[in-house]
XYZ file of C-alpha atoms in Angstrom:
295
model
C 55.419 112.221 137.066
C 58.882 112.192 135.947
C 59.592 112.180 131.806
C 61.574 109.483 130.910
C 64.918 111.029 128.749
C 65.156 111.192 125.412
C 68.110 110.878 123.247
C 68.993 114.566 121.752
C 68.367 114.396 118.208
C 69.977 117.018 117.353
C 72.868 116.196 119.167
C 72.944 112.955 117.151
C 72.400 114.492 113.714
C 75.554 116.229 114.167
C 77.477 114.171 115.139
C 76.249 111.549 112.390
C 76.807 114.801 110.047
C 80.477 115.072 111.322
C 80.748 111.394 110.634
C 79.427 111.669 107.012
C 81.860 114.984 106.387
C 84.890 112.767 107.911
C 84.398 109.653 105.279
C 83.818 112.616 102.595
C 87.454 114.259 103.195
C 88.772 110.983 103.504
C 87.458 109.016 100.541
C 88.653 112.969 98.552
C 91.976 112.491 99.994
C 92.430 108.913 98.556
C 91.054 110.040 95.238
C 93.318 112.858 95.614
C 96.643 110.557 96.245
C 95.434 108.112 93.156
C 95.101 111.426 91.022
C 98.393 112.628 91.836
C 100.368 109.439 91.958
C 99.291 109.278 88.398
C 99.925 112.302 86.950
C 103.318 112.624 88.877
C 104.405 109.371 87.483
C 103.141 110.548 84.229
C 105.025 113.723 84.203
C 108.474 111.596 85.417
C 108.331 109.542 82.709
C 107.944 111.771 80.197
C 110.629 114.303 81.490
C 112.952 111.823 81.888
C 112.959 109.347 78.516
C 111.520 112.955 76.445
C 114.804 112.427 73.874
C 116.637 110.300 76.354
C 119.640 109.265 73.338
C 120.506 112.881 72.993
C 123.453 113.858 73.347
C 125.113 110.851 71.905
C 128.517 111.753 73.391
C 129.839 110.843 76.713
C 128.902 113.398 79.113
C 130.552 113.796 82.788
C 131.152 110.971 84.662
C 129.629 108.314 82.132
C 134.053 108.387 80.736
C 134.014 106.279 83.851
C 130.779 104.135 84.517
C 130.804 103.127 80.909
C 134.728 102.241 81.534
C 133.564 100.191 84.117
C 130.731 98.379 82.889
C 132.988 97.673 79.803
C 135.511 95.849 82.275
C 132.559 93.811 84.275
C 131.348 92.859 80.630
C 135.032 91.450 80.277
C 135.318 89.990 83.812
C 138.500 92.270 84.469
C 138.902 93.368 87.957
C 139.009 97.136 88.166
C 138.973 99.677 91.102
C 136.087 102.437 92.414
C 135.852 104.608 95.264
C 132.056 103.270 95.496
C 130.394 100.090 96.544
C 129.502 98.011 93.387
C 125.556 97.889 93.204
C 125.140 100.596 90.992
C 127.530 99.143 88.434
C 125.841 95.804 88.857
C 122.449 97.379 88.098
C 124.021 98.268 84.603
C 125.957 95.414 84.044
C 122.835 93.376 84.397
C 121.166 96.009 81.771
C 123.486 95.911 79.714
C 123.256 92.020 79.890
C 119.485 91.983 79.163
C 119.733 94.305 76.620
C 122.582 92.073 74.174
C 124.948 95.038 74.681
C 128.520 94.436 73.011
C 131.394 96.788 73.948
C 132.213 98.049 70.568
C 135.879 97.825 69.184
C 137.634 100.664 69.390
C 135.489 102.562 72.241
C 136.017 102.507 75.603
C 134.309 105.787 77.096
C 137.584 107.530 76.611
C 136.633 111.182 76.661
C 133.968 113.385 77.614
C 132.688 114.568 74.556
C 133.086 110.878 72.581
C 130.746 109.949 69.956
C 129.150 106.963 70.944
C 128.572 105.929 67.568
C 127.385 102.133 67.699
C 127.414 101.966 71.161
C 124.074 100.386 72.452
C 124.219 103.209 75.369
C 120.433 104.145 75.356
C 119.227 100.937 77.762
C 121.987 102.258 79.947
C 120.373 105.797 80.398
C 117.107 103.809 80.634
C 118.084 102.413 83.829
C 118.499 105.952 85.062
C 115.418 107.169 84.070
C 113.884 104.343 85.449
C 114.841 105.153 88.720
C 114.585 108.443 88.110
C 111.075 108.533 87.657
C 110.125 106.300 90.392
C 111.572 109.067 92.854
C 108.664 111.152 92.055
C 105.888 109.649 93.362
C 108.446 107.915 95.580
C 108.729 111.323 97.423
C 105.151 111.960 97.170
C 104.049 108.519 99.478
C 106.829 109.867 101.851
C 105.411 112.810 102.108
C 102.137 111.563 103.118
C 103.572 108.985 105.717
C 105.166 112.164 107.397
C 101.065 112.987 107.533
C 101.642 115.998 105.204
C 98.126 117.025 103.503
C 98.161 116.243 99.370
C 98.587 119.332 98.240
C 101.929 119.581 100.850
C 102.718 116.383 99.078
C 102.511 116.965 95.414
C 104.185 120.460 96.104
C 106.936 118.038 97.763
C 107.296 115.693 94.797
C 106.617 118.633 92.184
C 110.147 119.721 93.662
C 111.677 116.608 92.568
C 110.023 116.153 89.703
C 111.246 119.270 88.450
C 114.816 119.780 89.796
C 116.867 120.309 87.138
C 119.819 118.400 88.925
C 117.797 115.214 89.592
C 117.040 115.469 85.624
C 119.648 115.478 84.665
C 121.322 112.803 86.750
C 118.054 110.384 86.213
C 119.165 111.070 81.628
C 122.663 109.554 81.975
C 124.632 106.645 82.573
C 125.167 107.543 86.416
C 124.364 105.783 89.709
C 122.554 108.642 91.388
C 119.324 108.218 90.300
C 119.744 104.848 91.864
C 121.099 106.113 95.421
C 118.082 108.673 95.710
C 115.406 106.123 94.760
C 116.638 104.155 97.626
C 117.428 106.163 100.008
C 113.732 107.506 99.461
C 112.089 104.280 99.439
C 114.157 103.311 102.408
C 112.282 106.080 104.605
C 109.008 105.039 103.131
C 109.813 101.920 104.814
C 111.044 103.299 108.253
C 107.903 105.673 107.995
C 105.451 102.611 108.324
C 107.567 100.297 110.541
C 107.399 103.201 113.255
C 103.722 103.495 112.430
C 103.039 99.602 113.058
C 102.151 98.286 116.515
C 104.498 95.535 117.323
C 101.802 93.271 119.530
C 98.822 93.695 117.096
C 100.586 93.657 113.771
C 104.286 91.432 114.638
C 104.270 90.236 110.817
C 103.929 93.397 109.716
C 106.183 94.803 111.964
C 109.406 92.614 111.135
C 108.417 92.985 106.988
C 108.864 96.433 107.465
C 112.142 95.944 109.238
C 113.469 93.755 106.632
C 112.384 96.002 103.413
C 114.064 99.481 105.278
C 116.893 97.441 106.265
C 117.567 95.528 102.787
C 116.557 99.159 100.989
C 118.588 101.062 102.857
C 121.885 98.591 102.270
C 121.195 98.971 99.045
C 121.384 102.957 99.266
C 124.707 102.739 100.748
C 126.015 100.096 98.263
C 125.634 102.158 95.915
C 127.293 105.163 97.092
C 128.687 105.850 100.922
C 127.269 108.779 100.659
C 123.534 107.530 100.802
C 124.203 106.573 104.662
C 122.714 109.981 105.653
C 119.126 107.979 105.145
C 120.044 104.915 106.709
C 122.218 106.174 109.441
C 119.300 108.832 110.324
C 116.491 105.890 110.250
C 118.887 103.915 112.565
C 119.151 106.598 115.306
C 115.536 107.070 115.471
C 114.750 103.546 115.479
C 117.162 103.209 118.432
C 116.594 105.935 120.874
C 112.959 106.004 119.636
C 112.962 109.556 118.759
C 109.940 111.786 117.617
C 107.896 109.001 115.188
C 107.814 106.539 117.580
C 106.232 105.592 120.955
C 108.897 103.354 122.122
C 112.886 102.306 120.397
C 112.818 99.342 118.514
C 113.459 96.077 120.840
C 116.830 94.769 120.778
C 115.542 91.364 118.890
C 114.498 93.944 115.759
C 117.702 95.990 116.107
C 119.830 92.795 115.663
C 117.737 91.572 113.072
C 117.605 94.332 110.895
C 121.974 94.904 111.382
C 122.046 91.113 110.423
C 119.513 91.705 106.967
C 121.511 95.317 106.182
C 125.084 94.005 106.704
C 124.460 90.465 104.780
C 123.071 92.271 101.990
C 125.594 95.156 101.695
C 128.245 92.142 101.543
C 125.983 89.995 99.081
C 126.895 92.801 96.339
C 130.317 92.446 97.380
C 130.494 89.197 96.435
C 128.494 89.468 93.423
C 131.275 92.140 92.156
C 133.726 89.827 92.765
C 132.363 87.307 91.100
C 132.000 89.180 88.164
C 135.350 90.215 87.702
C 137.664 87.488 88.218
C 140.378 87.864 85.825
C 143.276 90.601 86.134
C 142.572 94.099 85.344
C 143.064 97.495 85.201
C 142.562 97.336 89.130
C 145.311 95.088 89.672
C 147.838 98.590 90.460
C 145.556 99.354 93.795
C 145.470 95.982 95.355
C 148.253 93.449 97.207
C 150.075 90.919 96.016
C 148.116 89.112 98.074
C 144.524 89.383 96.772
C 146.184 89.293 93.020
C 147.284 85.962 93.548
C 143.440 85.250 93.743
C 142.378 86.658 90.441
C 142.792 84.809 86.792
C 145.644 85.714 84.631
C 147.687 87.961 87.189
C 151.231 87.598 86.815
């Protein structure tokens, strides 16, 4: 008479065990990422706003970004190599913040007392940004399926580099252009990741934020288009991340989103700065004939 077969126990306790040791490393991991997202945001604050007003003197190239922001505050037209978000970002500090240019100080020389100067809110913005890198770097690290401790080793690099400190403590833009750029690849990281026929909403949200994030990189220095520029040939030959290049309906949509808001600060610049300047030197007669006050 023939046994009837029985299910291997043994067979199934292992593989319920294997299960059980899966959720474990998985459920550590997440308590791992909340741990260290904490502590690395922790640690970015604190290096970055530890004594944030000192020095109070204008240090490298704050002569010119608090130049600048001083003619936005006055709505005179002036001239920059760079796109205009990241003097935007300030103005609209400054704004916030009831700063008054004071009489008498215009960011003249590296080494300037800043005396009354309300410049602290200004290196706030900085450190702001600044300190969102960190963990910033840390949730890219992880979308590139690097284990935690890979990951905080990643951001501890950041967090520490005394370059990035020291550009996240002044009046600059760069702390601005790296927090972007960084997010920007977060972004790109879990488009490629998303399924476009199970998840389409998803899908085109995460188009939108990289391309609007990554616009904003570039307007705030050209230089940030190594991010977007890299994100944009991936996403178009669909290289390494992905199973398959973005469709052409996605392409054009995120151009149109990236384009319309790199011109959107544009605009906003002008806007702010409608009256004749120290800028007036670089531009034609024509566009002077367009601005308040030029003779």
């Amino acid at each position: 008479v023939e046994q009837p077969e029985l299910d291997d126990p043994a067979g199934a306790g292992a593989a319920h065990r294997d299960a059980d040791d899966g959720d474990a490393a998985a459920q550590s991991a997440r308590m791992f990422d909340r741990t260290a997202l904490v502590v690395l945001t922790v640690l970015a604050l604190a290096t970055r706003f530890f004594r944030l007003a000192h020095p109070s003197e204008v240090v490298f190239d704050e002569f010119h970004f608090g130049k600048f922001l001083h003619y936005t505050l006055r709505g005179e037209y002036y001239f920059d190599i760079h796109p205009p978000l990241g003097k935007l970002v300030f103005y609209l500090a400054a704004k916030f913040a009831g700063y008054v240019p004071v009489p008498d100080f215009m960011y003249d020389s590296i080494g300037a007392r800043m005396g009354e100067t309300l410049y602290y809110p200004l290196r706030e913005v900085s450190a702001v940004f600044g300190a969102a890198l960190v963990p910033t770097v840390y949730l890219v690290a992880r979308r590139l399926a690097i284990r935690p401790i890979g990951a905080l080793v990643a951001a501890s690099a950041v967090l520490f580099d005394h370059l990035v400190l020291v550009e996240s403590r002044l009046i600059l833009m760069d702390s601005q252009l790296m927090f972007f750029s960084a997010a920007a690849l977060y972004c790109a990281l879990a488009l490629w990741a998303t399924p476009r026929r199970s998840h389409p909403a998803a899908r085109v949200a995460w188009i939108v934020a990289t391309a609007v994030l990554g616009a904003m990189a570039v307007s705030v220095k050209h230089t940030a288009l190594g991010t977007p520029a890299l994100i944009a040939v991936v996403s178009f030959f669909g290289l390494h991340f992905m199973r398959e290049p973005l469709f052409f309906d996605e392409i054009a949509l995120a151009a149109s989103v990236a384009l319309g808001t790199y011109a959107v600060f544009f605009a906003a610049h002008f806007w702010t700065v409608p009256k004749s300047g120290p800028g007036d030197v670089f531009m034609s007669e024509e566009f002077l004939r367009g601005l308040e006050n030029s003779t």
